[in-house]
PDB file of C-alpha atoms in Angstrom:
ATOM      1  CA  MET A   1       0.000   0.000   0.000  1.00 46.00           C
ATOM      2  CA  SER A   2       1.523   3.398  -1.015  1.00 48.00           C
ATOM      3  CA  LEU A   3       1.857   6.385   1.235  1.00 47.00           C
ATOM      4  CA  ALA A   4      -0.622   8.249  -0.926  1.00 47.00           C
ATOM      5  CA  THR A   5      -3.357   5.792  -0.002  1.00 52.00           C
ATOM      6  CA  VAL A   6      -2.699   5.799   3.755  1.00 54.00           C
ATOM      7  CA  ASN A   7      -2.291   9.531   4.036  1.00 51.00           C
ATOM      8  CA  PRO A   8      -5.051  11.428   2.242  1.00 55.00           C
ATOM      9  CA  LEU A   9      -3.042  14.682   2.247  1.00 59.00           C
ATOM     10  CA  PRO A  10      -0.514  15.040  -0.582  1.00 57.00           C
ATOM     11  CA  VAL A  11       3.069  14.741   0.523  1.00 56.00           C
ATOM     12  CA  TYR A  12       5.793  16.185  -1.556  1.00 54.00           C
ATOM     13  CA  ASP A  13       9.056  14.405  -1.128  1.00 56.00           C
ATOM     14  CA  LEU A  14      11.563  17.150  -1.919  1.00 53.00           C
ATOM     15  CA  PHE A  15      14.500  14.855  -1.689  1.00 53.00           C
ATOM     16  CA  SER A  16      13.450  12.052  -4.010  1.00 53.00           C
ATOM     17  CA  SER A  17      15.100  11.732  -7.378  1.00 52.00           C
ATOM     18  CA  SER A  18      11.832  12.438  -9.106  1.00 52.00           C
ATOM     19  CA  SER A  19      11.315  15.901  -7.411  1.00 56.00           C
ATOM     20  CA  LYS A  20      12.356  19.158  -9.104  1.00 60.00           C
ATOM     21  CA  PHE A  21      15.202  20.014  -6.711  1.00 65.00           C
ATOM     22  CA  SER A  22      17.633  17.364  -5.649  1.00 81.00           C
ATOM     23  CA  GLN A  23      19.938  17.472  -2.648  1.00 81.00           C
ATOM     24  CA  ARG A  24      22.830  17.947  -5.058  1.00 80.00           C
ATOM     25  CA  ASP A  25      21.133  20.938  -6.677  1.00 79.00           C
ATOM     26  CA  LEU A  26      20.661  22.594  -3.296  1.00 80.00           C
ATOM     27  CA  ASN A  27      24.266  21.985  -2.312  1.00 83.00           C
ATOM     28  CA  GLU A  28      25.464  23.491  -5.600  1.00 85.00           C
ATOM     29  CA  SER A  29      23.167  26.439  -5.090  1.00 88.00           C
ATOM     30  CA  ASP A  30      24.611  27.039  -1.620  1.00 89.00           C
ATOM     31  CA  GLU A  31      28.121  26.831  -2.973  1.00 88.00           C
ATOM     32  CA  LYS A  32      27.358  29.300  -5.744  1.00 89.00           C
ATOM     33  CA  GLU A  33      25.856  31.695  -3.251  1.00 90.00           C
ATOM     34  CA  ALA A  34      28.914  31.350  -1.001  1.00 89.00           C
ATOM     35  CA  ARG A  35      31.250  32.012  -3.925  1.00 89.00           C
ATOM     36  CA  ARG A  36      29.204  35.047  -4.890  1.00 90.00           C
ATOM     37  CA  TRP A  37      29.601  36.491  -1.425  1.00 88.00           C
ATOM     38  CA  GLU A  38      33.309  35.733  -1.466  1.00 88.00           C
ATOM     39  CA  ASP A  39      33.683  37.457  -4.822  1.00 87.00           C
ATOM     40  CA  LEU A  40      31.776  40.505  -3.572  1.00 87.00           C
ATOM     41  CA  ALA A  41      33.925  40.662  -0.439  1.00 89.00           C
ATOM     42  CA  SER A  42      37.073  40.350  -2.535  1.00 87.00           C
ATOM     43  CA  GLU A  43      35.914  43.090  -4.887  1.00 86.00           C
ATOM     44  CA  GLN A  44      35.073  45.331  -1.937  1.00 90.00           C
ATOM     45  CA  LYS A  45      38.584  44.863  -0.566  1.00 90.00           C
ATOM     46  CA  ARG A  46      40.039  45.650  -3.964  1.00 88.00           C
ATOM     47  CA  LEU A  47      38.031  48.874  -4.236  1.00 89.00           C
ATOM     48  CA  GLU A  48      39.112  49.891  -0.732  1.00 90.00           C
ATOM     49  CA  LYS A  49      42.719  49.243  -1.688  1.00 89.00           C
ATOM     50  CA  ILE A  50      42.332  51.392  -4.796  1.00 91.00           C
ATOM     51  CA  ASP A  51      40.843  54.245  -2.790  1.00 90.00           C
ATOM     52  CA  ALA A  52      43.700  53.988  -0.317  1.00 90.00           C
ATOM     53  CA  ILE A  53      46.498  54.093  -2.861  1.00 90.00           C
ATOM     54  CA  VAL A  54      45.119  57.046  -4.833  1.00 90.00           C
ATOM     55  CA  THR A  55      44.690  59.128  -1.715  1.00 89.00           C
ATOM     56  CA  LEU A  56      47.289  61.878  -2.051  1.00 90.00           C
ATOM     57  CA  PRO A  57      48.598  63.950   0.843  1.00 91.00           C
ATOM     58  CA  GLN A  58      47.395  67.542   0.649  1.00 92.00           C
ATOM     59  CA  GLN A  59      50.902  68.850  -0.094  1.00 92.00           C
ATOM     60  CA  TYR A  60      50.713  67.496  -3.656  1.00 94.00           C
ATOM     61  CA  ARG A  61      47.551  69.483  -4.280  1.00 93.00           C
ATOM     62  CA  GLU A  62      49.501  72.735  -3.890  1.00 93.00           C
ATOM     63  CA  LYS A  63      51.884  74.477  -6.227  1.00 91.00           C
ATOM     64  CA  ASN A  64      55.626  74.102  -5.639  1.00 89.00           C
ATOM     65  CA  TRP A  65      55.264  70.872  -3.667  1.00 89.00           C
ATOM     66  CA  ASP A  66      58.829  69.888  -4.600  1.00 86.00           C
ATOM     67  CA  GLY A  67      60.470  73.262  -4.051  1.00 83.00           C
ATOM     68  CA  LEU A  68      61.041  73.599  -7.797  1.00 82.00           C
ATOM     69  CA  GLU A  69      57.737  75.050  -8.957  1.00 84.00           C
ATOM     70  CA  ALA A  70      56.009  71.682  -9.334  1.00 90.00           C
ATOM     71  CA  GLU A  71      52.429  71.956 -10.561  1.00 92.00           C
ATOM     72  CA  PRO A  72      49.652  70.868  -8.199  1.00 95.00           C
ATOM     73  CA  ILE A  73      47.946  67.544  -8.899  1.00 96.00           C
ATOM     74  CA  PRO A  74      44.291  68.346  -9.667  1.00 96.00           C
ATOM     75  CA  ALA A  75      41.469  66.427  -8.021  1.00 95.00           C
ATOM     76  CA  ALA A  76      40.223  65.420 -11.469  1.00 96.00           C
ATOM     77  CA  ALA A  77      43.497  63.590 -12.100  1.00 97.00           C
ATOM     78  CA  ILE A  78      43.036  61.582  -8.922  1.00 96.00           C
ATOM     79  CA  GLN A  79      39.503  60.673  -9.954  1.00 95.00           C
ATOM     80  CA  GLU A  80      40.679  59.580 -13.411  1.00 96.00           C
ATOM     81  CA  ALA A  81      43.311  57.366 -11.838  1.00 97.00           C
ATOM     82  CA  ARG A  82      40.703  55.844  -9.536  1.00 96.00           C
ATOM     83  CA  ILE A  83      38.395  55.029 -12.450  1.00 95.00           C
ATOM     84  CA  PHE A  84      41.291  53.528 -14.392  1.00 97.00           C
ATOM     85  CA  LEU A  85      42.276  51.286 -11.499  1.00 96.00           C
ATOM     86  CA  ARG A  86      38.704  50.084 -11.056  1.00 95.00           C
ATOM     87  CA  LYS A  87      38.712  48.943 -14.671  1.00 95.00           C
ATOM     88  CA  LEU A  88      42.091  47.235 -14.333  1.00 94.00           C
ATOM     89  CA  PRO A  89      41.806  43.431 -14.544  1.00 92.00           C
ATOM     90  CA  SER A  90      42.419  41.891 -11.145  1.00 88.00           C
ATOM     91  CA  SER A  91      45.153  39.731 -12.682  1.00 91.00           C
ATOM     92  CA  ILE A  92      47.352  42.814 -13.104  1.00 93.00           C
ATOM     93  CA  PRO A  93      49.338  43.921 -10.038  1.00 93.00           C
ATOM     94  CA  MET A  94      48.463  47.246  -8.491  1.00 94.00           C
ATOM     95  CA  PRO A  95      50.853  49.995  -9.578  1.00 96.00           C
ATOM     96  CA  GLU A  96      52.708  52.525  -7.467  1.00 96.00           C
ATOM     97  CA  VAL A  97      51.113  55.961  -7.424  1.00 96.00           C
ATOM     98  CA  ILE A  98      53.594  58.743  -8.136  1.00 96.00           C
ATOM     99  CA  PRO A  99      52.945  62.478  -8.229  1.00 95.00           C
ATOM    100  CA  GLU A 100      54.819  64.046 -11.146  1.00 95.00           C
ATOM    101  CA  PRO A 101      56.190  67.601 -11.043  1.00 93.00           C
ATOM    102  CA  ASP A 102      54.349  68.731 -14.171  1.00 94.00           C
ATOM    103  CA  GLY A 103      50.980  68.223 -12.494  1.00 95.00           C
ATOM    104  CA  TYR A 104      50.253  64.643 -13.541  1.00 96.00           C
ATOM    105  CA  LEU A 105      49.452  61.708 -11.296  1.00 97.00           C
ATOM    106  CA  GLY A 106      51.298  58.626 -12.513  1.00 97.00           C
ATOM    107  CA  LEU A 107      50.508  54.944 -12.082  1.00 98.00           C
ATOM    108  CA  GLU A 108      53.788  53.109 -12.418  1.00 98.00           C
ATOM    109  CA  TRP A 109      54.591  49.477 -13.067  1.00 98.00           C
ATOM    110  CA  TYR A 110      58.311  48.962 -12.455  1.00 97.00           C
ATOM    111  CA  ALA A 111      60.683  46.022 -12.794  1.00 97.00           C
ATOM    112  CA  ASN A 112      64.026  47.810 -13.218  1.00 96.00           C
ATOM    113  CA  LYS A 113      65.363  51.081 -14.576  1.00 97.00           C
ATOM    114  CA  TRP A 114      65.027  49.893 -18.184  1.00 97.00           C
ATOM    115  CA  LEU A 115      61.724  48.095 -17.713  1.00 97.00           C
ATOM    116  CA  LEU A 116      58.904  50.311 -16.518  1.00 98.00           C
ATOM    117  CA  TYR A 117      55.651  51.738 -17.762  1.00 98.00           C
ATOM    118  CA  VAL A 118      53.672  54.712 -16.496  1.00 98.00           C
ATOM    119  CA  VAL A 119      50.139  55.847 -17.248  1.00 98.00           C
ATOM    120  CA  SER A 120      49.651  59.434 -16.106  1.00 98.00           C
ATOM    121  CA  PHE A 121      46.552  61.562 -15.580  1.00 97.00           C
ATOM    122  CA  ASN A 122      46.063  65.317 -15.393  1.00 96.00           C
ATOM    123  CA  GLY A 123      42.302  65.586 -15.300  1.00 95.00           C
ATOM    124  CA  THR A 124      41.768  66.292 -18.999  1.00 95.00           C
ATOM    125  CA  GLY A 125      40.642  62.783 -19.907  1.00 94.00           C
ATOM    126  CA  VAL A 126      43.759  61.993 -21.924  1.00 95.00           C
ATOM    127  CA  LEU A 127      46.016  59.204 -20.698  1.00 97.00           C
ATOM    128  CA  SER A 128      49.677  60.123 -20.963  1.00 97.00           C
ATOM    129  CA  CYS A 129      51.574  56.893 -21.493  1.00 97.00           C
ATOM    130  CA  SER A 130      55.318  56.411 -21.441  1.00 98.00           C
ATOM    131  CA  GLY A 131      57.698  53.602 -20.745  1.00 98.00           C
ATOM    132  CA  LEU A 132      60.966  51.833 -21.342  1.00 98.00           C
ATOM    133  CA  ILE A 133      60.812  48.208 -22.385  1.00 95.00           C
ATOM    134  CA  GLY A 134      64.502  47.451 -22.618  1.00 89.00           C
ATOM    135  CA  SER A 135      65.815  49.405 -25.569  1.00 89.00           C
ATOM    136  CA  GLU A 136      62.301  50.174 -26.772  1.00 94.00           C
ATOM    137  CA  ARG A 137      60.785  53.549 -25.876  1.00 96.00           C
ATOM    138  CA  ILE A 138      57.044  53.695 -25.756  1.00 96.00           C
ATOM    139  CA  TYR A 139      55.051  56.882 -25.485  1.00 97.00           C
ATOM    140  CA  GLY A 140      51.869  58.494 -26.659  1.00 95.00           C
ATOM    141  CA  PRO A 141      48.417  59.700 -25.597  1.00 95.00           C
ATOM    142  CA  ARG A 142      45.605  57.214 -25.233  1.00 94.00           C
ATOM    143  CA  TYR A 143      41.918  57.491 -24.494  1.00 93.00           C
ATOM    144  CA  MET A 144      39.806  55.306 -22.291  1.00 86.00           C
ATOM    145  CA  ASP A 145      36.152  54.568 -22.910  1.00 85.00           C
ATOM    146  CA  GLU A 146      34.417  51.604 -21.317  1.00 88.00           C
ATOM    147  CA  ARG A 147      37.633  49.648 -21.093  1.00 93.00           C
ATOM    148  CA  ILE A 148      41.325  50.247 -20.732  1.00 95.00           C
ATOM    149  CA  PRO A 149      42.928  50.163 -24.193  1.00 95.00           C
ATOM    150  CA  ALA A 150      44.360  46.739 -24.926  1.00 95.00           C
ATOM    151  CA  GLU A 151      47.683  48.299 -25.911  1.00 95.00           C
ATOM    152  CA  ILE A 152      48.111  49.682 -22.400  1.00 96.00           C
ATOM    153  CA  LEU A 153      47.409  46.288 -20.858  1.00 96.00           C
ATOM    154  CA  ARG A 154      49.924  44.667 -23.224  1.00 95.00           C
ATOM    155  CA  ASN A 155      52.593  47.196 -22.281  1.00 96.00           C
ATOM    156  CA  ILE A 156      51.980  46.649 -18.580  1.00 96.00           C
ATOM    157  CA  ALA A 157      52.270  42.906 -19.130  1.00 95.00           C
ATOM    158  CA  LYS A 158      55.641  43.394 -20.846  1.00 95.00           C
ATOM    159  CA  VAL A 159      57.038  44.832 -17.627  1.00 96.00           C
ATOM    160  CA  PHE A 160      56.370  41.562 -15.838  1.00 85.00           C
ATOM    161  CA  LEU A 161      57.323  39.072 -18.549  1.00 75.00           C
TER     162      LEU A 161
ATOM    163  CA  MET B   1      86.765  76.190 -12.494  1.00 62.00           C
ATOM    164  CA  PRO B   2      84.952  74.821 -15.537  1.00 61.00           C
ATOM    165  CA  GLY B   3      84.978  76.860 -18.700  1.00 70.00           C
ATOM    166  CA  LYS B   4      81.833  78.100 -20.350  1.00 75.00           C
ATOM    167  CA  ASP B   5      81.867  75.321 -22.910  1.00 85.00           C
ATOM    168  CA  ILE B   6      80.457  71.977 -21.866  1.00 89.00           C
ATOM    169  CA  HIS B   7      82.462  68.943 -22.879  1.00 93.00           C
ATOM    170  CA  PRO B   8      80.613  65.680 -23.601  1.00 95.00           C
ATOM    171  CA  SER B   9      82.847  63.817 -21.166  1.00 95.00           C
ATOM    172  CA  GLU B  10      81.875  66.137 -18.335  1.00 96.00           C
ATOM    173  CA  PHE B  11      79.475  65.012 -15.597  1.00 97.00           C
ATOM    174  CA  VAL B  12      76.544  66.987 -14.269  1.00 98.00           C
ATOM    175  CA  SER B  13      74.579  66.260 -11.119  1.00 98.00           C
ATOM    176  CA  ARG B  14      70.887  66.341 -10.396  1.00 97.00           C
ATOM    177  CA  TYR B  15      70.439  66.701  -6.644  1.00 97.00           C
ATOM    178  CA  LEU B  16      67.808  64.466  -5.119  1.00 96.00           C
ATOM    179  CA  ILE B  17      65.436  64.901  -2.216  1.00 92.00           C
ATOM    180  CA  LYS B  18      63.345  62.281  -0.503  1.00 86.00           C
ATOM    181  CA  ASP B  19      60.948  60.379  -2.777  1.00 88.00           C
ATOM    182  CA  ASN B  20      63.367  60.874  -5.695  1.00 93.00           C
ATOM    183  CA  ILE B  21      65.194  57.594  -5.028  1.00 95.00           C
ATOM    184  CA  ARG B  22      63.793  54.065  -5.122  1.00 95.00           C
ATOM    185  CA  SER B  23      64.670  51.465  -2.552  1.00 93.00           C
ATOM    186  CA  ASP B  24      66.998  49.797  -5.081  1.00 93.00           C
ATOM    187  CA  GLY B  25      68.982  53.025  -5.530  1.00 94.00           C
ATOM    188  CA  VAL B  26      67.495  53.826  -8.938  1.00 97.00           C
ATOM    189  CA  VAL B  27      66.607  57.465  -9.460  1.00 97.00           C
ATOM    190  CA  ARG B  28      62.914  58.044 -10.067  1.00 97.00           C
ATOM    191  CA  HIS B  29      62.085  59.576 -13.439  1.00 97.00           C
ATOM    192  CA  GLY B  30      60.168  62.401 -11.770  1.00 95.00           C
ATOM    193  CA  ALA B  31      63.514  63.839 -10.660  1.00 96.00           C
ATOM    194  CA  PHE B  32      64.386  64.354 -14.327  1.00 97.00           C
ATOM    195  CA  LEU B  33      61.050  65.659 -15.542  1.00 96.00           C
ATOM    196  CA  PRO B  34      61.294  69.367 -16.323  1.00 92.00           C
ATOM    197  CA  SER B  35      58.783  71.950 -15.245  1.00 83.00           C
ATOM    198  CA  SER B  36      56.175  72.418 -17.937  1.00 83.00           C
ATOM    199  CA  SER B  37      56.429  76.190 -17.515  1.00 82.00           C
ATOM    200  CA  ASN B  38      59.963  76.643 -18.800  1.00 83.00           C
ATOM    201  CA  LEU B  39      61.065  73.153 -19.948  1.00 94.00           C
ATOM    202  CA  GLU B  40      64.475  73.432 -18.332  1.00 94.00           C
ATOM    203  CA  LEU B  41      65.927  70.961 -15.843  1.00 96.00           C
ATOM    204  CA  SER B  42      68.453  72.318 -13.346  1.00 95.00           C
ATOM    205  CA  VAL B  43      71.730  70.459 -12.913  1.00 97.00           C
ATOM    206  CA  PHE B  44      75.152  71.350 -11.576  1.00 97.00           C
ATOM    207  CA  ARG B  45      78.545  70.877 -13.146  1.00 97.00           C
ATOM    208  CA  ILE B  46      80.727  68.862 -10.810  1.00 96.00           C
ATOM    209  CA  PHE B  47      83.895  69.016 -12.905  1.00 91.00           C
ATOM    210  CA  ASN B  48      86.977  68.876 -10.645  1.00 93.00           C
ATOM    211  CA  LEU B  49      84.988  69.053  -7.410  1.00 96.00           C
ATOM    212  CA  SER B  50      85.640  66.771  -4.462  1.00 96.00           C
ATOM    213  CA  ASN B  51      82.799  64.832  -2.918  1.00 95.00           C
ATOM    214  CA  GLU B  52      82.615  67.284  -0.043  1.00 95.00           C
ATOM    215  CA  GLU B  53      82.517  70.221  -2.396  1.00 96.00           C
ATOM    216  CA  ILE B  54      79.727  68.644  -4.411  1.00 97.00           C
ATOM    217  CA  TRP B  55      77.585  68.266  -1.291  1.00 97.00           C
ATOM    218  CA  ALA B  56      78.498  71.762  -0.133  1.00 96.00           C
ATOM    219  CA  LEU B  57      77.191  73.034  -3.464  1.00 96.00           C
ATOM    220  CA  ALA B  58      73.885  71.283  -2.755  1.00 96.00           C
ATOM    221  CA  VAL B  59      73.642  72.894   0.677  1.00 95.00           C
ATOM    222  CA  GLU B  60      74.286  76.331  -0.759  1.00 95.00           C
ATOM    223  CA  LYS B  61      72.355  76.231  -4.007  1.00 93.00           C
ATOM    224  CA  VAL B  62      69.582  73.657  -3.656  1.00 93.00           C
ATOM    225  CA  GLU B  63      68.563  73.087  -0.049  1.00 93.00           C
ATOM    226  CA  PRO B  64      67.216  76.587   0.608  1.00 92.00           C
ATOM    227  CA  ALA B  65      64.451  75.973  -1.933  1.00 88.00           C
ATOM    228  CA  ARG B  66      64.030  72.213  -1.938  1.00 87.00           C
ATOM    229  CA  GLY B  67      64.878  71.023   1.522  1.00 90.00           C
ATOM    230  CA  LYS B  68      67.359  68.373   2.502  1.00 93.00           C
ATOM    231  CA  VAL B  69      69.332  66.811  -0.330  1.00 95.00           C
ATOM    232  CA  ILE B  70      69.850  63.121   0.334  1.00 95.00           C
ATOM    233  CA  GLY B  71      71.593  62.042  -2.833  1.00 96.00           C
ATOM    234  CA  ARG B  72      72.446  62.878  -6.384  1.00 97.00           C
ATOM    235  CA  GLY B  73      72.282  61.340  -9.823  1.00 97.00           C
ATOM    236  CA  ASP B  74      75.382  61.952 -11.894  1.00 98.00           C
ATOM    237  CA  ILE B  75      75.042  61.792 -15.636  1.00 98.00           C
ATOM    238  CA  ARG B  76      77.613  62.239 -18.358  1.00 97.00           C
ATOM    239  CA  VAL B  77      76.821  65.075 -20.762  1.00 97.00           C
ATOM    240  CA  SER B  78      77.300  62.742 -23.737  1.00 97.00           C
ATOM    241  CA  GLY B  79      74.319  60.692 -22.540  1.00 97.00           C
ATOM    242  CA  ILE B  80      72.181  63.805 -22.533  1.00 98.00           C
ATOM    243  CA  ILE B  81      73.315  64.848 -26.004  1.00 98.00           C
ATOM    244  CA  GLU B  82      72.645  61.352 -27.372  1.00 97.00           C
ATOM    245  CA  ASN B  83      69.024  61.848 -26.398  1.00 97.00           C
ATOM    246  CA  SER B  84      68.752  65.048 -28.430  1.00 97.00           C
ATOM    247  CA  LEU B  85      68.916  67.330 -25.399  1.00 98.00           C
ATOM    248  CA  ARG B  86      71.446  70.040 -24.580  1.00 97.00           C
ATOM    249  CA  VAL B  87      73.203  71.277 -21.476  1.00 97.00           C
ATOM    250  CA  ALA B  88      73.179  75.074 -21.335  1.00 95.00           C
ATOM    251  CA  PRO B  89      75.527  76.491 -18.680  1.00 95.00           C
ATOM    252  CA  ASP B  90      74.781  79.726 -16.894  1.00 93.00           C
ATOM    253  CA  GLU B  91      76.584  82.822 -18.097  1.00 90.00           C
ATOM    254  CA  ASP B  92      78.618  82.803 -14.893  1.00 89.00           C
ATOM    255  CA  PRO B  93      80.557  79.524 -14.827  1.00 83.00           C
ATOM    256  CA  GLU B  94      81.346  80.052 -11.134  1.00 88.00           C
ATOM    257  CA  SER B  95      77.731  79.274 -10.331  1.00 90.00           C
ATOM    258  CA  ARG B  96      78.272  75.789 -11.787  1.00 94.00           C
ATOM    259  CA  HIS B  97      74.581  75.781 -12.630  1.00 95.00           C
ATOM    260  CA  ALA B  98      73.351  74.568 -15.994  1.00 96.00           C
ATOM    261  CA  GLY B  99      70.029  73.666 -17.520  1.00 96.00           C
ATOM    262  CA  ILE B 100      69.118  70.616 -19.574  1.00 97.00           C
ATOM    263  CA  VAL B 101      67.136  72.136 -22.423  1.00 97.00           C
ATOM    264  CA  GLY B 102      65.766  71.207 -25.827  1.00 97.00           C
ATOM    265  CA  TRP B 103      62.905  69.105 -24.486  1.00 98.00           C
ATOM    266  CA  PRO B 104      60.223  68.076 -26.980  1.00 97.00           C
ATOM    267  CA  ASP B 105      56.802  69.738 -26.867  1.00 95.00           C
ATOM    268  CA  ASP B 106      55.075  66.350 -26.498  1.00 96.00           C
ATOM    269  CA  ARG B 107      54.613  65.626 -22.792  1.00 96.00           C
ATOM    270  CA  ASN B 108      54.640  61.874 -23.372  1.00 97.00           C
ATOM    271  CA  HIS B 109      57.992  62.096 -25.123  1.00 97.00           C
ATOM    272  CA  ARG B 110      59.402  64.257 -22.288  1.00 97.00           C
ATOM    273  CA  ALA B 111      58.262  61.673 -19.753  1.00 97.00           C
ATOM    274  CA  THR B 112      60.067  58.924 -21.651  1.00 98.00           C
ATOM    275  CA  LEU B 113      63.244  60.973 -21.910  1.00 98.00           C
ATOM    276  CA  ALA B 114      63.058  61.603 -18.169  1.00 98.00           C
ATOM    277  CA  LYS B 115      63.010  57.839 -17.657  1.00 98.00           C
ATOM    278  CA  VAL B 116      66.074  57.438 -19.879  1.00 98.00           C
ATOM    279  CA  LEU B 117      67.998  60.121 -18.009  1.00 98.00           C
ATOM    280  CA  ALA B 118      67.011  58.599 -14.669  1.00 98.00           C
ATOM    281  CA  ALA B 119      68.309  55.228 -15.860  1.00 97.00           C
ATOM    282  CA  LEU B 120      71.591  56.792 -17.052  1.00 97.00           C
ATOM    283  CA  ALA B 121      72.011  58.601 -13.725  1.00 97.00           C
ATOM    284  CA  SER B 122      71.508  55.484 -11.612  1.00 92.00           C
ATOM    285  CA  PRO B 123      72.443  54.264  -9.121  1.00 96.00           C
ATOM    286  CA  ALA B 124      72.039  57.376  -7.014  1.00 96.00           C
ATOM    287  CA  LYS B 125      75.005  58.495  -4.939  1.00 96.00           C
ATOM    288  CA  MET B 126      73.812  58.843  -1.380  1.00 95.00           C
ATOM    289  CA  ARG B 127      74.955  61.634   0.854  1.00 94.00           C
ATOM    290  CA  GLU B 128      76.598  60.609   4.088  1.00 91.00           C
ATOM    291  CA  PHE B 129      75.537  62.717   6.997  1.00 84.00           C
ATOM    292  CA  SER B 130      78.041  63.202   9.798  1.00 75.00           C
ATOM    293  CA  THR B 131      76.959  62.896  13.426  1.00 58.00           C
ATOM    294  CA  GLU B 132      77.317  66.640  13.780  1.00 49.00           C
ATOM    295  CA  GLN B 133      74.926  67.242  10.901  1.00 50.00           C
ATOM    296  CA  THR B 134      72.302  64.838  12.154  1.00 49.00           C
ATOM    297  CA  HIS B 135      72.599  65.767  15.826  1.00 45.00           C
ATOM    298  CA  PRO B 136      73.587  69.443  15.982  1.00 45.00           C
ATOM    299  CA  SER B 137      74.600  70.520  19.456  1.00 44.00           C
TER     300      SER B 137
END
């Protein structure tokens, strides 16, 4: 005699192989949810790190911060650098942030004195790119829309090859 | 005393303050990036000067405006010329001051040249501070 005959009320066995959701499906769902939370936490940490490294001391926001008539770093340059870093693939190491005396804020990837690449911002929306890849000298303006130009990512990668 | 004419074999020094030198002794390119207002980079001719005299020159000529000089990057004039730049000495050779001039109008190109000069001037020569200088009585 089946359970359906003895018990007049319908019973839905959620864990039988014939039901819509199996135990394995629920476990996978939990794991996906856990990974999603981990990814969000990781991304949050990354954003906090970005905000921390592009925070410039006030002295660099004023003229003559190096005693040799250095130009102040505008707030717009800092914001551009922040946006750039947020678009940077997480597989690429974070750069060093360097104020430059002509009023640009540079993001520098450095391996040695002949292997480095810098993307600099001055608040105008144009990326000033320059670098030394061994004997090769790379320089030129670039523009960023939704993504960082692939050429910039390739040049950064060359520093770490 | 150096003459007015600069010889390619001569060395010039770019005095360095904190943040100009990396932990590996390499000079940062920012130390060789000229001001965008006049596109001239100040250096000093160290021809025939002793180490002590070179640092004394920094104390007299550079520290009043820039603060404590902690090192210097020496670069041969020929290296500057090879990168299509020039060294223009002051009218008064006793000042030992000169300017690296002839920078390109393109900022990106200037930034790359600054990196080349920084590489040529590395490793930085660090200034040794005596006990008396660090702990004045």
